[in-house]
Every structure is written in C-alpha cells, then in structure tokens.
Amino acid sequence: MGPRDRGADPLPTFLFDGDCGFCTRSAQLIERWIPTNADVVPWQRVDLAALGVTRTQTEHEVVWIGPDGRIDGGAQAIASLLLDAGGMWLVPGAVIRIPPFRWLAQLVYRVIAVNRYRLPGGTPACALPPRDGPPGGLRASRRTGPSDA
C-alpha cells in the first residue's frame, strides 16, 4: 500500500510505528484532533521503498512524506503535519521549524522516542532497536528540497 491519491496529486503520508502502543495511541489522537490531509499509517503497512524511506528511519522516528516528495523525520515530521493541518496548528508547526526551537523540538522528540516504552500505552515492544550511526542517535532528516537548517 502506498500513499492515497487525490486525482493526480498524491496526498502526504505520515508514518508511525504500528507495533508501538504509545505511537499508535498518538496517531489516533492526531487523526481525531488534527485536521491533516495526510494518510496517517503504520510504516509496517506500506511499501517503504516506493515512498523513498528506509526501515531503519521508520523504526526510530515518525516520517512525513510530502506530496512534493520532501521527507522529514522526527520533530520536523510533526512540524510538517501541523503545517499541513493549517488553522491554529500553523503557529506551532512554524515555530518548530525555527532555530533554536527547532533544536529544542528535536531534543524533546528524541527523549520521548527513546523512552516511549516507559510512557502511557508503551510496552517493552516499543523500545527502539539499536541504531547504526553517530553517538546519541541524533541525525538530520533527509530532505529532497533545499536545506532549512
């Protein structure tokens, strides 16, 4: 399954970990309270290669795939989702994009992601798998558009 289509224009897609109770509950809250156009779907139910993302990325952070192909991860994926929703969600979405709030949002996101199995709805199955890469697991999101860091 890939992103839903609206005619010739693909809809954005927001991927989360469907095996994690905390993530699933958070996705349900997004669908209930945030009027996004995105297809909010567990990464386990999509063809990741067709969307241009890897399993490693989706195991460690939520991922936003915009209709233009732009890919954001972690806090920036959430910012994209909020910007897509518009209305009152534009302000927090825009603030999350601006340094130093951008850096703070990514730090808060990473702390929540690393501890999601300890949060309400979380289970031991929610623990993140080991990550190859820089110490601390922090990394920039891959983008197909110009960098805004």
CSV table of C-alpha atoms in Angstrom, one decimal:
chain,number,residue,atom,x,y,z
A,1,MET,CA,0.0,0.0,0.0
A,2,GLY,CA,1.3,3.5,-0.8
A,3,PRO,CA,0.0,7.0,-0.2
A,4,ARG,CA,-3.6,7.7,-1.1
A,5,ASP,CA,-4.2,9.7,-4.2
A,6,ARG,CA,-6.4,12.8,-4.8
A,7,GLY,CA,-6.6,12.6,-8.6
A,8,ALA,CA,-3.1,13.1,-9.9
A,9,ASP,CA,-1.9,14.8,-6.8
A,10,PRO,CA,-0.6,12.4,-4.1
A,11,LEU,CA,-1.6,13.1,-0.5
A,12,PRO,CA,1.1,13.5,2.1
A,13,THR,CA,1.8,10.4,4.3
A,14,PHE,CA,2.7,10.4,8.0
A,15,LEU,CA,4.3,7.1,9.1
A,16,PHE,CA,4.5,5.8,12.7
A,17,ASP,CA,5.4,2.6,14.4
A,18,GLY,CA,2.3,0.4,14.4
A,19,ASP,CA,3.9,-2.1,16.8
A,20,CYS,CA,4.3,0.6,19.5
A,21,GLY,CA,1.2,1.2,21.7
A,22,PHE,CA,2.3,4.7,22.6
A,23,CYS,CA,2.9,5.6,18.9
A,24,THR,CA,-0.4,4.0,17.8
A,25,ARG,CA,-2.3,6.0,20.5
A,26,SER,CA,-0.5,9.2,19.5
A,27,ALA,CA,-1.5,8.5,15.8
A,28,GLN,CA,-5.2,8.0,16.9
A,29,LEU,CA,-5.1,11.4,18.7
A,30,ILE,CA,-3.6,13.0,15.6
A,31,GLU,CA,-6.4,11.6,13.5
A,32,ARG,CA,-9.0,12.7,16.0
A,33,TRP,CA,-7.8,16.2,16.8
A,34,ILE,CA,-5.5,17.5,13.9
A,35,PRO,CA,-7.3,18.0,10.6
A,36,THR,CA,-4.4,17.0,8.4
A,37,ASN,CA,-4.8,15.8,4.8
A,38,ALA,CA,-2.1,13.2,5.4
A,39,ASP,CA,-2.6,9.5,5.3
A,40,VAL,CA,-1.6,8.5,8.9
A,41,VAL,CA,-0.5,5.0,8.6
A,42,PRO,CA,1.8,2.5,10.4
A,43,TRP,CA,5.1,2.0,8.5
A,44,GLN,CA,4.6,-1.7,8.6
A,45,ARG,CA,1.6,-1.4,6.2
A,46,VAL,CA,3.3,0.4,3.4
A,47,ASP,CA,5.9,-0.2,0.7
A,48,LEU,CA,8.8,1.8,2.2
A,49,ALA,CA,11.0,1.7,-0.9
A,50,ALA,CA,8.2,3.1,-3.0
A,51,LEU,CA,7.9,6.0,-0.5
A,52,GLY,CA,11.7,6.6,-0.5
A,53,VAL,CA,12.3,5.8,3.2
A,54,THR,CA,14.1,3.1,5.0
A,55,ARG,CA,13.0,0.7,7.7
A,56,THR,CA,15.8,2.0,9.9
A,57,GLN,CA,14.5,5.5,9.7
A,58,THR,CA,10.9,4.5,10.4
A,59,GLU,CA,11.9,2.3,13.3
A,60,HIS,CA,13.5,5.3,15.0
A,61,GLU,CA,11.2,8.2,14.2
A,62,VAL,CA,7.9,9.3,12.7
A,63,VAL,CA,8.3,10.2,9.0
A,64,TRP,CA,6.4,12.7,6.8
A,65,ILE,CA,6.4,12.3,3.1
A,66,GLY,CA,5.0,15.4,1.5
A,67,PRO,CA,3.1,15.5,-1.8
A,68,ASP,CA,6.2,17.0,-3.4
A,69,GLY,CA,8.4,14.1,-2.2
A,70,ARG,CA,10.0,16.0,0.7
A,71,ILE,CA,10.8,13.7,3.6
A,72,ASP,CA,11.1,14.9,7.2
A,73,GLY,CA,11.7,12.8,10.3
A,74,GLY,CA,11.2,13.2,14.0
A,75,ALA,CA,10.2,16.7,15.2
A,76,GLN,CA,10.3,18.1,11.7
A,77,ALA,CA,7.8,15.4,10.5
A,78,ILE,CA,5.5,16.7,13.2
A,79,ALA,CA,6.0,20.3,12.1
A,80,SER,CA,5.1,19.3,8.6
A,81,LEU,CA,1.9,17.6,9.8
A,82,LEU,CA,0.9,20.7,11.8
A,83,LEU,CA,1.6,23.0,8.9
A,84,ASP,CA,-0.5,20.7,6.6
A,85,ALA,CA,-3.4,20.9,9.1
A,86,GLY,CA,-3.4,24.7,8.9
A,87,GLY,CA,-5.6,26.9,11.1
A,88,MET,CA,-4.5,27.1,14.7
A,89,TRP,CA,-1.9,24.4,14.0
A,90,LEU,CA,0.1,26.7,11.7
A,91,VAL,CA,1.8,28.6,14.6
A,92,PRO,CA,3.2,25.6,16.5
A,93,GLY,CA,4.2,24.0,13.1
A,94,ALA,CA,6.1,27.1,12.1
A,95,VAL,CA,7.7,27.6,15.5
A,96,ILE,CA,9.1,24.1,15.4
A,97,ARG,CA,10.9,25.0,12.1
A,98,ILE,CA,12.8,28.0,13.6
A,99,PRO,CA,16.1,27.7,15.4
A,100,PRO,CA,16.5,27.5,18.4
A,101,PHE,CA,13.0,26.0,18.8
A,102,ARG,CA,13.9,23.5,16.0
A,103,TRP,CA,16.8,22.2,18.0
A,104,LEU,CA,14.8,22.1,21.2
A,105,ALA,CA,11.9,20.2,19.5
A,106,GLN,CA,14.3,17.6,18.1
A,107,LEU,CA,15.8,17.1,21.6
A,108,VAL,CA,12.4,16.7,23.2
A,109,TYR,CA,11.3,14.4,20.3
A,110,ARG,CA,14.4,12.2,20.8
A,111,VAL,CA,13.9,12.0,24.6
A,112,ILE,CA,10.3,10.9,24.1
A,113,ALA,CA,11.2,8.4,21.3
A,114,VAL,CA,14.0,6.8,23.4
A,115,ASN,CA,11.6,6.5,26.4
A,116,ARG,CA,8.4,5.7,24.6
A,117,TYR,CA,8.2,2.2,26.1
A,118,ARG,CA,8.0,3.9,29.5
A,119,LEU,CA,5.2,6.3,28.6
A,120,PRO,CA,1.4,5.6,28.9
A,121,GLY,CA,0.4,2.9,26.4
A,122,GLY,CA,4.0,1.9,25.9
A,123,THR,CA,5.2,-1.7,26.3
A,124,PRO,CA,8.7,-3.3,26.1
A,125,ALA,CA,7.9,-3.9,22.4
A,126,CYS,CA,8.0,-0.1,22.0
A,127,ALA,CA,11.7,0.1,22.8
A,128,LEU,CA,13.8,1.4,19.9
A,129,PRO,CA,16.2,-1.1,18.2
A,130,PRO,CA,19.9,-0.3,18.3
A,131,ARG,CA,20.9,2.3,15.7
A,132,ASP,CA,23.9,2.4,13.4
A,133,GLY,CA,25.3,5.9,13.2
A,134,PRO,CA,26.5,8.8,15.3
A,135,PRO,CA,26.5,8.6,19.1
A,136,GLY,CA,23.2,9.6,20.7
A,137,GLY,CA,21.2,8.6,17.6
A,138,LEU,CA,20.8,12.2,16.6
A,139,ARG,CA,20.8,12.9,12.9
A,140,ALA,CA,19.4,15.3,10.4
A,141,SER,CA,16.3,14.4,8.4
A,142,ARG,CA,16.8,13.6,4.7
A,143,ARG,CA,15.2,16.2,2.5
A,144,THR,CA,14.6,16.4,-1.2
A,145,GLY,CA,14.2,20.2,-1.0
A,146,PRO,CA,16.6,22.9,0.0
A,147,SER,CA,18.0,22.7,3.5
A,148,ASP,CA,16.4,25.0,6.0
A,149,ALA,CA,18.7,24.2,8.9
